[in-house]
PDB file of C-alpha atoms and ligand atoms in Angstrom:
ATOM      1  CA  MET P  66      86.952  93.942 123.452  1.00 78.00           C
ATOM      2  CA  ASP P  67      86.408  94.405 119.720  1.00 91.00           C
ATOM      3  CA  LEU P  68      88.654  96.433 117.454  1.00 92.00           C
ATOM      4  CA  LYS P  69      86.313  99.421 117.234  1.00 93.00           C
ATOM      5  CA  ALA P  70      86.021  99.723 121.012  1.00 95.00           C
ATOM      6  CA  LYS P  71      89.831  99.584 121.344  1.00 96.00           C
ATOM      7  CA  ILE P  72      90.261 102.274 118.676  1.00 97.00           C
ATOM      8  CA  GLU P  73      87.739 104.480 120.457  1.00 96.00           C
ATOM      9  CA  GLU P  74      89.424 104.025 123.829  1.00 96.00           C
ATOM     10  CA  SER P  75      92.866 104.878 122.407  1.00 97.00           C
ATOM     11  CA  ALA P  76      91.506 107.911 120.576  1.00 97.00           C
ATOM     12  CA  ARG P  77      89.687 109.151 123.680  1.00 97.00           C
ATOM     13  CA  PHE P  78      92.895 108.844 125.705  1.00 97.00           C
ATOM     14  CA  ILE P  79      94.810 110.927 123.153  1.00 97.00           C
ATOM     15  CA  GLN P  80      92.012 113.473 122.703  1.00 96.00           C
ATOM     16  CA  GLY P  81      92.076 114.038 126.460  1.00 95.00           C
ATOM     17  CA  ARG P  82      95.680 115.246 126.125  1.00 95.00           C
ATOM     18  CA  VAL P  83      95.473 117.623 123.153  1.00 95.00           C
ATOM     19  CA  SER P  84      93.210 120.507 122.294  1.00 92.00           C
ATOM     20  CA  PHE P  85      93.185 120.235 118.487  1.00 95.00           C
ATOM     21  CA  THR P  86      92.105 117.784 115.788  1.00 96.00           C
ATOM     22  CA  PRO P  87      94.971 116.322 113.727  1.00 97.00           C
ATOM     23  CA  ARG P  88      94.099 116.235 110.030  1.00 97.00           C
ATOM     24  CA  LEU P  89      97.193 114.404 108.862  1.00 97.00           C
ATOM     25  CA  GLY P  90      98.949 111.276 110.094  1.00 97.00           C
ATOM     26  CA  ILE P  91     102.667 110.725 109.451  1.00 97.00           C
ATOM     27  CA  ILE P  92     104.704 107.554 110.058  1.00 96.00           C
ATOM     28  CA  LEU P  93     108.468 108.032 110.265  1.00 92.00           C
ATOM     29  CA  GLY P  94     110.571 105.015 109.307  1.00 85.00           C
ATOM     30  CA  THR P  95     114.022 103.746 110.246  1.00 74.00           C
ATOM     31  CA  GLY P  96     116.517 106.595 110.640  1.00 67.00           C
ATOM     32  CA  LEU P  97     114.011 109.147 109.377  1.00 74.00           C
ATOM     33  CA  GLY P  98     112.852 110.702 112.612  1.00 81.00           C
ATOM     34  CA  ALA P  99     114.285 114.213 112.112  1.00 84.00           C
ATOM     35  CA  LEU P 100     111.024 115.591 110.757  1.00 91.00           C
ATOM     36  CA  VAL P 101     109.917 115.786 114.376  1.00 92.00           C
ATOM     37  CA  ASP P 102     112.356 118.705 114.877  1.00 92.00           C
ATOM     38  CA  GLU P 103     110.247 120.706 112.400  1.00 93.00           C
ATOM     39  CA  ILE P 104     107.064 120.236 114.392  1.00 95.00           C
ATOM     40  CA  ALA P 105     105.678 122.774 116.826  1.00 95.00           C
ATOM     41  CA  ILE P 106     105.055 120.098 119.426  1.00 96.00           C
ATOM     42  CA  ASP P 107     101.949 120.200 121.533  1.00 95.00           C
ATOM     43  CA  ARG P 108     102.272 116.814 123.190  1.00 96.00           C
ATOM     44  CA  VAL P 109     104.527 113.737 123.110  1.00 96.00           C
ATOM     45  CA  ILE P 110     102.899 110.522 124.289  1.00 95.00           C
ATOM     46  CA  PRO P 111     105.049 107.386 124.683  1.00 92.00           C
ATOM     47  CA  TYR P 112     103.338 104.412 123.037  1.00 91.00           C
ATOM     48  CA  GLU P 113     103.381 102.430 126.262  1.00 90.00           C
ATOM     49  CA  GLU P 114     101.045 104.977 127.865  1.00 92.00           C
ATOM     50  CA  ILE P 115      98.382 104.674 125.170  1.00 94.00           C
ATOM     51  CA  PRO P 116      95.756 101.984 125.775  1.00 94.00           C
ATOM     52  CA  HIS P 117      96.000  99.075 123.285  1.00 94.00           C
ATOM     53  CA  PHE P 118      99.138 100.386 121.531  1.00 92.00           C
ATOM     54  CA  PRO P 119     101.877  97.788 121.029  1.00 86.00           C
ATOM     55  CA  VAL P 120     105.309  98.764 122.362  1.00 70.00           C
ATOM     56  CA  SER P 121     108.255  99.204 119.980  1.00 58.00           C
ATOM     57  CA  THR P 122     111.216  96.841 120.402  1.00 60.00           C
ATOM     58  CA  VAL P 123     113.701  98.204 117.833  1.00 56.00           C
ATOM     59  CA  GLU P 124     116.225 100.553 119.411  1.00 56.00           C
ATOM     60  CA  THR P 125     116.433 102.944 116.447  1.00 49.00           C
ATOM     61  CA  HIS P 126     112.712 103.541 116.680  1.00 51.00           C
ATOM     62  CA  LYS P 127     111.602 105.958 119.317  1.00 63.00           C
ATOM     63  CA  GLY P 128     108.194 104.863 120.424  1.00 87.00           C
ATOM     64  CA  ASN P 129     106.319 108.146 120.638  1.00 91.00           C
ATOM     65  CA  LEU P 130     103.163 109.608 119.288  1.00 94.00           C
ATOM     66  CA  VAL P 131     103.885 113.271 118.599  1.00 96.00           C
ATOM     67  CA  LEU P 132     101.024 115.746 118.274  1.00 97.00           C
ATOM     68  CA  GLY P 133     101.519 119.255 117.044  1.00 97.00           C
ATOM     69  CA  HIS P 134     101.669 121.484 113.985  1.00 97.00           C
ATOM     70  CA  LEU P 135     103.850 121.038 110.922  1.00 96.00           C
ATOM     71  CA  ALA P 136     103.844 123.993 108.512  1.00 95.00           C
ATOM     72  CA  GLU P 137     100.846 125.258 110.485  1.00 94.00           C
ATOM     73  CA  LYS P 138      98.846 122.050 109.866  1.00 97.00           C
ATOM     74  CA  PRO P 139      97.647 119.900 112.767  1.00 97.00           C
ATOM     75  CA  VAL P 140      99.443 116.539 112.635  1.00 97.00           C
ATOM     76  CA  VAL P 141      99.770 113.271 114.523  1.00 97.00           C
ATOM     77  CA  VAL P 142     103.158 111.643 113.986  1.00 96.00           C
ATOM     78  CA  MET P 143     104.407 108.159 114.791  1.00 94.00           C
ATOM     79  CA  GLN P 144     108.041 108.477 115.799  1.00 90.00           C
ATOM     80  CA  GLY P 145     108.861 104.820 115.230  1.00 87.00           C
ATOM     81  CA  ARG P 146     106.576 102.141 113.873  1.00 89.00           C
ATOM     82  CA  PHE P 147     105.799  98.500 114.548  1.00 90.00           C
ATOM     83  CA  HIS P 148     107.129  95.797 112.234  1.00 92.00           C
ATOM     84  CA  TYR P 149     105.777  92.359 111.437  1.00 94.00           C
ATOM     85  CA  TYR P 150     109.275  90.889 111.968  1.00 93.00           C
ATOM     86  CA  GLU P 151     109.229  92.034 115.582  1.00 89.00           C
ATOM     87  CA  GLY P 152     106.504  89.478 116.198  1.00 90.00           C
ATOM     88  CA  TYR P 153     103.420  91.698 116.176  1.00 92.00           C
ATOM     89  CA  ASP P 154     100.499  90.580 114.073  1.00 93.00           C
ATOM     90  CA  LEU P 155      99.343  92.925 111.327  1.00 96.00           C
ATOM     91  CA  LYS P 156      96.316  94.075 113.334  1.00 95.00           C
ATOM     92  CA  GLN P 157      98.741  95.363 115.976  1.00 94.00           C
ATOM     93  CA  VAL P 158     101.101  96.846 113.367  1.00 95.00           C
ATOM     94  CA  THR P 159      98.251  98.846 111.835  1.00 97.00           C
ATOM     95  CA  PHE P 160      96.314  99.726 114.982  1.00 97.00           C
ATOM     96  CA  PRO P 161      97.838 103.241 115.227  1.00 97.00           C
ATOM     97  CA  VAL P 162      96.585 104.031 111.698  1.00 98.00           C
ATOM     98  CA  ARG P 163      93.042 103.215 112.819  1.00 98.00           C
ATOM     99  CA  VAL P 164      93.534 105.552 115.770  1.00 98.00           C
ATOM    100  CA  MET P 165      94.924 108.350 113.552  1.00 98.00           C
ATOM    101  CA  LYS P 166      91.823 108.097 111.378  1.00 98.00           C
ATOM    102  CA  LYS P 167      89.567 108.122 114.434  1.00 97.00           C
ATOM    103  CA  LEU P 168      91.352 111.252 115.709  1.00 97.00           C
ATOM    104  CA  GLY P 169      90.460 113.041 112.454  1.00 97.00           C
ATOM    105  CA  ALA P 170      93.347 112.365 110.043  1.00 98.00           C
ATOM    106  CA  GLY P 171      92.101 112.065 106.470  1.00 97.00           C
ATOM    107  CA  THR P 172      95.572 111.613 104.979  1.00 98.00           C
ATOM    108  CA  LEU P 173      98.447 109.279 105.824  1.00 98.00           C
ATOM    109  CA  MET P 174     102.080 109.960 104.881  1.00 97.00           C
ATOM    110  CA  VAL P 175     104.515 107.081 105.273  1.00 97.00           C
ATOM    111  CA  SER P 176     108.279 106.914 104.994  1.00 95.00           C
ATOM    112  CA  ASN P 177     110.619 103.936 105.104  1.00 95.00           C
ATOM    113  CA  ALA P 178     114.144 102.702 104.460  1.00 93.00           C
ATOM    114  CA  ALA P 179     114.300 100.381 101.467  1.00 95.00           C
ATOM    115  CA  GLY P 180     116.704  98.447  99.285  1.00 94.00           C
ATOM    116  CA  GLY P 181     116.958  99.922  95.779  1.00 95.00           C
ATOM    117  CA  MET P 182     116.698  97.554  92.817  1.00 95.00           C
ATOM    118  CA  ASN P 183     116.509 100.023  89.964  1.00 90.00           C
ATOM    119  CA  ARG P 184     119.733 100.663  88.056  1.00 89.00           C
ATOM    120  CA  ASN P 185     119.303 104.455  88.219  1.00 91.00           C
ATOM    121  CA  MET P 186     119.333 104.483  91.999  1.00 93.00           C
ATOM    122  CA  LYS P 187     122.082 105.529  94.382  1.00 90.00           C
ATOM    123  CA  ARG P 188     122.287 105.145  98.133  1.00 90.00           C
ATOM    124  CA  GLY P 189     120.600 108.047  99.886  1.00 92.00           C
ATOM    125  CA  ASP P 190     118.164 108.667  97.000  1.00 94.00           C
ATOM    126  CA  LEU P 191     114.452 109.076  97.578  1.00 96.00           C
ATOM    127  CA  MET P 192     111.676 107.220  95.754  1.00 97.00           C
ATOM    128  CA  ILE P 193     108.045 108.271  95.635  1.00 98.00           C
ATOM    129  CA  ILE P 194     105.975 105.102  95.946  1.00 98.00           C
ATOM    130  CA  THR P 195     103.579 104.788  93.004  1.00 98.00           C
ATOM    131  CA  ASP P 196     102.258 101.323  93.875  1.00 98.00           C
ATOM    132  CA  HIS P 197     103.088  98.332  96.030  1.00 98.00           C
ATOM    133  CA  ILE P 198     103.257  94.550  96.091  1.00 98.00           C
ATOM    134  CA  ASN P 199     102.314  92.713  99.268  1.00 98.00           C
ATOM    135  CA  LEU P 200     104.615  89.710  99.763  1.00 98.00           C
ATOM    136  CA  LEU P 201     104.276  89.634 103.537  1.00 97.00           C
ATOM    137  CA  GLY P 202     102.260  86.448 103.308  1.00 95.00           C
ATOM    138  CA  ASP P 203      99.640  88.024 105.546  1.00 97.00           C
ATOM    139  CA  ASN P 204      97.076  90.817 105.429  1.00 98.00           C
ATOM    140  CA  PRO P 205      95.919  93.216 108.168  1.00 98.00           C
ATOM    141  CA  LEU P 206      92.306  92.915 106.938  1.00 97.00           C
ATOM    142  CA  ARG P 207      92.191  89.131 107.338  1.00 96.00           C
ATOM    143  CA  GLY P 208      89.358  88.013 109.599  1.00 94.00           C
ATOM    144  CA  PRO P 209      85.902  89.418 110.276  1.00 94.00           C
ATOM    145  CA  ASN P 210      85.289  92.821 108.659  1.00 95.00           C
ATOM    146  CA  ASP P 211      83.564  95.671 110.458  1.00 94.00           C
ATOM    147  CA  PRO P 212      81.780  97.633 107.699  1.00 95.00           C
ATOM    148  CA  GLU P 213      81.930 100.746 109.875  1.00 94.00           C
ATOM    149  CA  LEU P 214      85.738 100.659 109.541  1.00 96.00           C
ATOM    150  CA  GLY P 215      85.753  99.940 105.798  1.00 97.00           C
ATOM    151  CA  PRO P 216      84.572  97.595 103.046  1.00 97.00           C
ATOM    152  CA  ARG P 217      85.172  93.833 103.016  1.00 97.00           C
ATOM    153  CA  PHE P 218      86.897  93.978  99.616  1.00 97.00           C
ATOM    154  CA  PRO P 219      88.582  97.378  99.439  1.00 97.00           C
ATOM    155  CA  ASP P 220      89.591  98.659  96.017  1.00 96.00           C
ATOM    156  CA  MET P 221      93.350  98.984  95.460  1.00 97.00           C
ATOM    157  CA  SER P 222      93.364 100.392  91.922  1.00 96.00           C
ATOM    158  CA  SER P 223      94.880 103.735  92.943  1.00 95.00           C
ATOM    159  CA  VAL P 224      96.436 103.471  96.368  1.00 98.00           C
ATOM    160  CA  TYR P 225      99.026 106.270  96.294  1.00 98.00           C
ATOM    161  CA  ASP P 226      97.340 109.623  95.753  1.00 98.00           C
ATOM    162  CA  ARG P 227      98.142 111.078  92.334  1.00 97.00           C
ATOM    163  CA  GLU P 228      97.770 114.710  93.366  1.00 97.00           C
ATOM    164  CA  LEU P 229     100.149 114.339  96.319  1.00 98.00           C
ATOM    165  CA  ARG P 230     102.689 112.509  94.158  1.00 98.00           C
ATOM    166  CA  ASP P 231     102.595 115.261  91.519  1.00 98.00           C
ATOM    167  CA  LEU P 232     102.947 117.917  94.199  1.00 98.00           C
ATOM    168  CA  ALA P 233     105.967 116.100  95.689  1.00 97.00           C
ATOM    169  CA  LEU P 234     107.599 115.867  92.250  1.00 98.00           C
ATOM    170  CA  ARG P 235     107.137 119.603  91.765  1.00 97.00           C
ATOM    171  CA  ILE P 236     108.652 120.322  95.195  1.00 98.00           C
ATOM    172  CA  GLY P 237     111.598 118.075  94.301  1.00 97.00           C
ATOM    173  CA  LEU P 238     112.145 119.925  91.013  1.00 97.00           C
ATOM    174  CA  GLU P 239     111.992 123.326  92.685  1.00 97.00           C
ATOM    175  CA  ASN P 240     114.525 122.306  95.306  1.00 96.00           C
ATOM    176  CA  GLY P 241     116.965 120.339  93.163  1.00 95.00           C
ATOM    177  CA  ILE P 242     116.043 117.031  94.795  1.00 96.00           C
ATOM    178  CA  TYR P 243     115.764 114.175  92.321  1.00 96.00           C
ATOM    179  CA  LEU P 244     112.887 111.850  93.145  1.00 97.00           C
ATOM    180  CA  HIS P 245     112.591 108.362  91.705  1.00 98.00           C
ATOM    181  CA  GLN P 246     109.140 106.902  91.272  1.00 98.00           C
ATOM    182  CA  GLY P 247     108.496 103.216  91.642  1.00 98.00           C
ATOM    183  CA  VAL P 248     106.915 100.132  93.134  1.00 98.00           C
ATOM    184  CA  TYR P 249     107.629  99.120  96.731  1.00 98.00           C
ATOM    185  CA  VAL P 250     107.489  95.463  97.669  1.00 98.00           C
ATOM    186  CA  ALA P 251     107.108  94.392 101.294  1.00 98.00           C
ATOM    187  CA  LEU P 252     108.616  91.184 102.650  1.00 98.00           C
ATOM    188  CA  SER P 253     108.375  90.037 106.242  1.00 96.00           C
ATOM    189  CA  GLY P 254     112.136  90.129 106.957  1.00 90.00           C
ATOM    190  CA  PRO P 255     114.026  90.278 109.264  1.00 93.00           C
ATOM    191  CA  ASN P 256     116.764  88.923 107.019  1.00 92.00           C
ATOM    192  CA  LEU P 257     117.751  90.931 103.962  1.00 90.00           C
ATOM    193  CA  GLU P 258     117.295  89.271 100.569  1.00 92.00           C
ATOM    194  CA  THR P 259     119.441  86.699  98.822  1.00 91.00           C
ATOM    195  CA  PRO P 260     120.688  87.506  95.293  1.00 90.00           C
ATOM    196  CA  ALA P 261     118.073  85.101  93.895  1.00 91.00           C
ATOM    197  CA  GLU P 262     115.334  86.872  95.842  1.00 93.00           C
ATOM    198  CA  TYR P 263     116.447  90.269  94.544  1.00 92.00           C
ATOM    199  CA  ARG P 264     116.386  88.928  90.969  1.00 91.00           C
ATOM    200  CA  PHE P 265     112.883  87.591  91.614  1.00 95.00           C
ATOM    201  CA  LEU P 266     111.699  90.926  93.042  1.00 95.00           C
ATOM    202  CA  ILE P 267     113.108  92.840  90.068  1.00 94.00           C
ATOM    203  CA  ALA P 268     111.446  90.361  87.694  1.00 94.00           C
ATOM    204  CA  ILE P 269     107.999  90.856  89.252  1.00 97.00           C
ATOM    205  CA  GLY P 270     108.233  94.616  88.800  1.00 96.00           C
ATOM    206  CA  ALA P 271     109.451  96.026  92.097  1.00 97.00           C
ATOM    207  CA  ASP P 272     111.878  98.958  92.348  1.00 97.00           C
ATOM    208  CA  ALA P 273     112.455  99.002  96.105  1.00 97.00           C
ATOM    209  CA  VAL P 274     112.124  96.394  98.848  1.00 97.00           C
ATOM    210  CA  GLY P 275     111.465  96.768 102.537  1.00 96.00           C
ATOM    211  CA  MET P 276     109.788  95.282 105.594  1.00 96.00           C
ATOM    212  CA  SER P 277     107.053  97.793 106.377  1.00 96.00           C
ATOM    213  CA  THR P 278     104.568 100.331 104.995  1.00 97.00           C
ATOM    214  CA  VAL P 279     102.272  98.020 103.033  1.00 98.00           C
ATOM    215  CA  PRO P 280     100.184  96.925 106.064  1.00 98.00           C
ATOM    216  CA  GLU P 281      99.662 100.500 107.241  1.00 98.00           C
ATOM    217  CA  VAL P 282      98.796 101.627 103.714  1.00 98.00           C
ATOM    218  CA  ILE P 283      96.279  98.797 103.207  1.00 98.00           C
ATOM    219  CA  VAL P 284      94.516  99.780 106.416  1.00 98.00           C
ATOM    220  CA  ALA P 285      94.608 103.484 105.534  1.00 98.00           C
ATOM    221  CA  ARG P 286      92.949 102.764 102.181  1.00 98.00           C
ATOM    222  CA  HIS P 287      90.441 100.456 103.861  1.00 98.00           C
ATOM    223  CA  ALA P 288      89.612 103.387 106.135  1.00 98.00           C
ATOM    224  CA  GLY P 289      89.279 105.743 103.151  1.00 97.00           C
ATOM    225  CA  MET P 290      92.389 107.827 103.837  1.00 98.00           C
ATOM    226  CA  ARG P 291      94.497 109.509 101.142  1.00 98.00           C
ATOM    227  CA  VAL P 292      97.995 108.022 101.089  1.00 98.00           C
ATOM    228  CA  PHE P 293     101.447 109.343 100.252  1.00 98.00           C
ATOM    229  CA  GLY P 294     104.504 107.082 100.563  1.00 97.00           C
ATOM    230  CA  ILE P 295     108.216 107.742 100.149  1.00 96.00           C
ATOM    231  CA  SER P 296     111.223 105.398 100.418  1.00 96.00           C
ATOM    232  CA  CYS P 297     114.777 106.268 101.277  1.00 94.00           C
ATOM    233  CA  ILE P 298     117.096 104.014  99.283  1.00 94.00           C
ATOM    234  CA  THR P 299     119.614 102.792 101.846  1.00 91.00           C
ATOM    235  CA  ASP P 300     121.325  99.973  99.950  1.00 90.00           C
ATOM    236  CA  LEU P 301     121.428  98.655  96.417  1.00 89.00           C
ATOM    237  CA  ALA P 302     120.784  95.345  94.709  1.00 85.00           C
ATOM    238  CA  ILE P 303     121.222  95.989  91.018  1.00 77.00           C
ATOM    239  CA  ASP P 304     121.990  93.585  88.171  1.00 65.00           C
ATOM    240  CA  GLY P 305     121.977  90.752  90.646  1.00 59.00           C
ATOM    241  CA  VAL P 306     124.997  92.293  92.358  1.00 65.00           C
ATOM    242  CA  VAL P 307     124.164  92.318  96.039  1.00 68.00           C
ATOM    243  CA  GLU P 308     126.649  93.921  98.394  1.00 72.00           C
ATOM    244  CA  PRO P 309     126.715  92.788 102.009  1.00 76.00           C
ATOM    245  CA  VAL P 310     124.851  95.342 104.083  1.00 76.00           C
ATOM    246  CA  SER P 311     124.499  95.886 107.796  1.00 81.00           C
ATOM    247  CA  PHE P 312     121.633  97.427 109.684  1.00 80.00           C
ATOM    248  CA  GLU P 313     124.011 100.224 110.792  1.00 82.00           C
ATOM    249  CA  GLU P 314     124.721 101.097 107.146  1.00 82.00           C
ATOM    250  CA  ILE P 315     120.992 101.196 106.434  1.00 81.00           C
ATOM    251  CA  VAL P 316     120.395 103.569 109.337  1.00 81.00           C
ATOM    252  CA  ASN P 317     123.357 105.766 108.323  1.00 80.00           C
ATOM    253  CA  ALA P 318     122.166 106.011 104.702  1.00 80.00           C
ATOM    254  CA  ALA P 319     118.685 106.943 105.931  1.00 81.00           C
ATOM    255  CA  ARG P 320     120.211 109.664 108.142  1.00 82.00           C
ATOM    256  CA  THR P 321     122.049 111.101 105.101  1.00 85.00           C
ATOM    257  CA  ALA P 322     118.771 111.362 103.219  1.00 88.00           C
ATOM    258  CA  GLU P 323     116.863 112.807 106.165  1.00 90.00           C
ATOM    259  CA  PRO P 324     117.221 116.531 105.273  1.00 91.00           C
ATOM    260  CA  LYS P 325     115.842 115.918 101.759  1.00 93.00           C
ATOM    261  CA  LEU P 326     112.977 113.832 103.068  1.00 94.00           C
ATOM    262  CA  THR P 327     112.174 116.400 105.733  1.00 94.00           C
ATOM    263  CA  LEU P 328     112.032 119.191 103.154  1.00 94.00           C
ATOM    264  CA  ILE P 329     109.758 117.234 100.805  1.00 95.00           C
ATOM    265  CA  ILE P 330     107.283 116.235 103.507  1.00 95.00           C
ATOM    266  CA  LYS P 331     107.204 119.657 105.156  1.00 95.00           C
ATOM    267  CA  GLU P 332     106.577 121.446 101.847  1.00 96.00           C
ATOM    268  CA  LEU P 333     103.983 118.862 100.858  1.00 96.00           C
ATOM    269  CA  VAL P 334     102.125 119.438 104.104  1.00 96.00           C
ATOM    270  CA  ARG P 335     102.375 123.216 103.699  1.00 96.00           C
ATOM    271  CA  ARG P 336     100.843 123.133 100.196  1.00 95.00           C
ATOM    272  CA  MET P 337      98.172 120.527 100.817  1.00 91.00           C
TER     273      MET P 337
HETATM  274  N1  LIG G  11     115.753  94.725 101.908  1.00 93.96           N
HETATM  275  C1  LIG G  11     114.747  94.725 102.779  1.00 93.96           C
HETATM  276  N2  LIG G  11     114.518  95.701 103.624  1.00 93.96           N
HETATM  277  C2  LIG G  11     115.343  96.762 103.607  1.00 93.96           C
HETATM  278  C3  LIG G  11     116.407  96.833 102.727  1.00 93.96           C
HETATM  279  C4  LIG G  11     116.627  95.751 101.822  1.00 93.96           C
HETATM  280  O1  LIG G  11     117.572  95.729 101.012  1.00 93.96           O
HETATM  281  N3  LIG G  11     117.025  98.016 102.943  1.00 93.96           N
HETATM  282  C5  LIG G  11     116.348  98.633 103.935  1.00 93.96           C
HETATM  283  N4  LIG G  11     115.318  97.878 104.338  1.00 93.96           N
END
């Protein structure tokens, strides 16, 4: 079965369970699932029920597709995402984005937990993603291209929507939430970085590092979607000083930042 047929089958399955057209897709990253509490939920579909969806293996990620309304706007939300380090290939990781687009979502909003490498950052801060660097060593668009899904050589000159970024900054200002802006670099993981790797990532112009987001964003742009991305800074690697960090600490830092992130995304959706 080719990719397009799989996308159509998944979308049909979901459409058979909801009575509205989602216009916005949202992916909630590690420890950032609380936004779901703000949604007037119409339907929760576990990933394992959806044809062709991979199944999440990380315990902190609930594997549900949530359909409903956020600030009165029809949304489709991934509560938990798929990571390359779990063993999925990037076509699997990004499949849900294709389905969101097929369902009617013209915009994708992505959140993640990331290591901060900018000296102004503190744990629990938020960073609006202005651009990214793909160091995954792989690409979700590798292989035959279906021109009906997007162009062979998609432009990446302005990936993160300017208007949405400006709107988010304004919302931050109005609510006393400081928002960094910077470049997100994606590595495959699952290990965190060595001090030498952090120095390298700072040298090539990255402000935050993580193990997700870039594949989904590449596919969203390929599909012609508007993109907004935001990182929660869960740990710091500044001046080459790298503190030991555990996954639990990352999740806890993300949880601390959750109320701020929830406010920003909800307001953004309201004003879109
Ligand atoms: N590195 C990579 N991924 C991460 C980090 C980090 O420091 N923090 C949260 N996700």
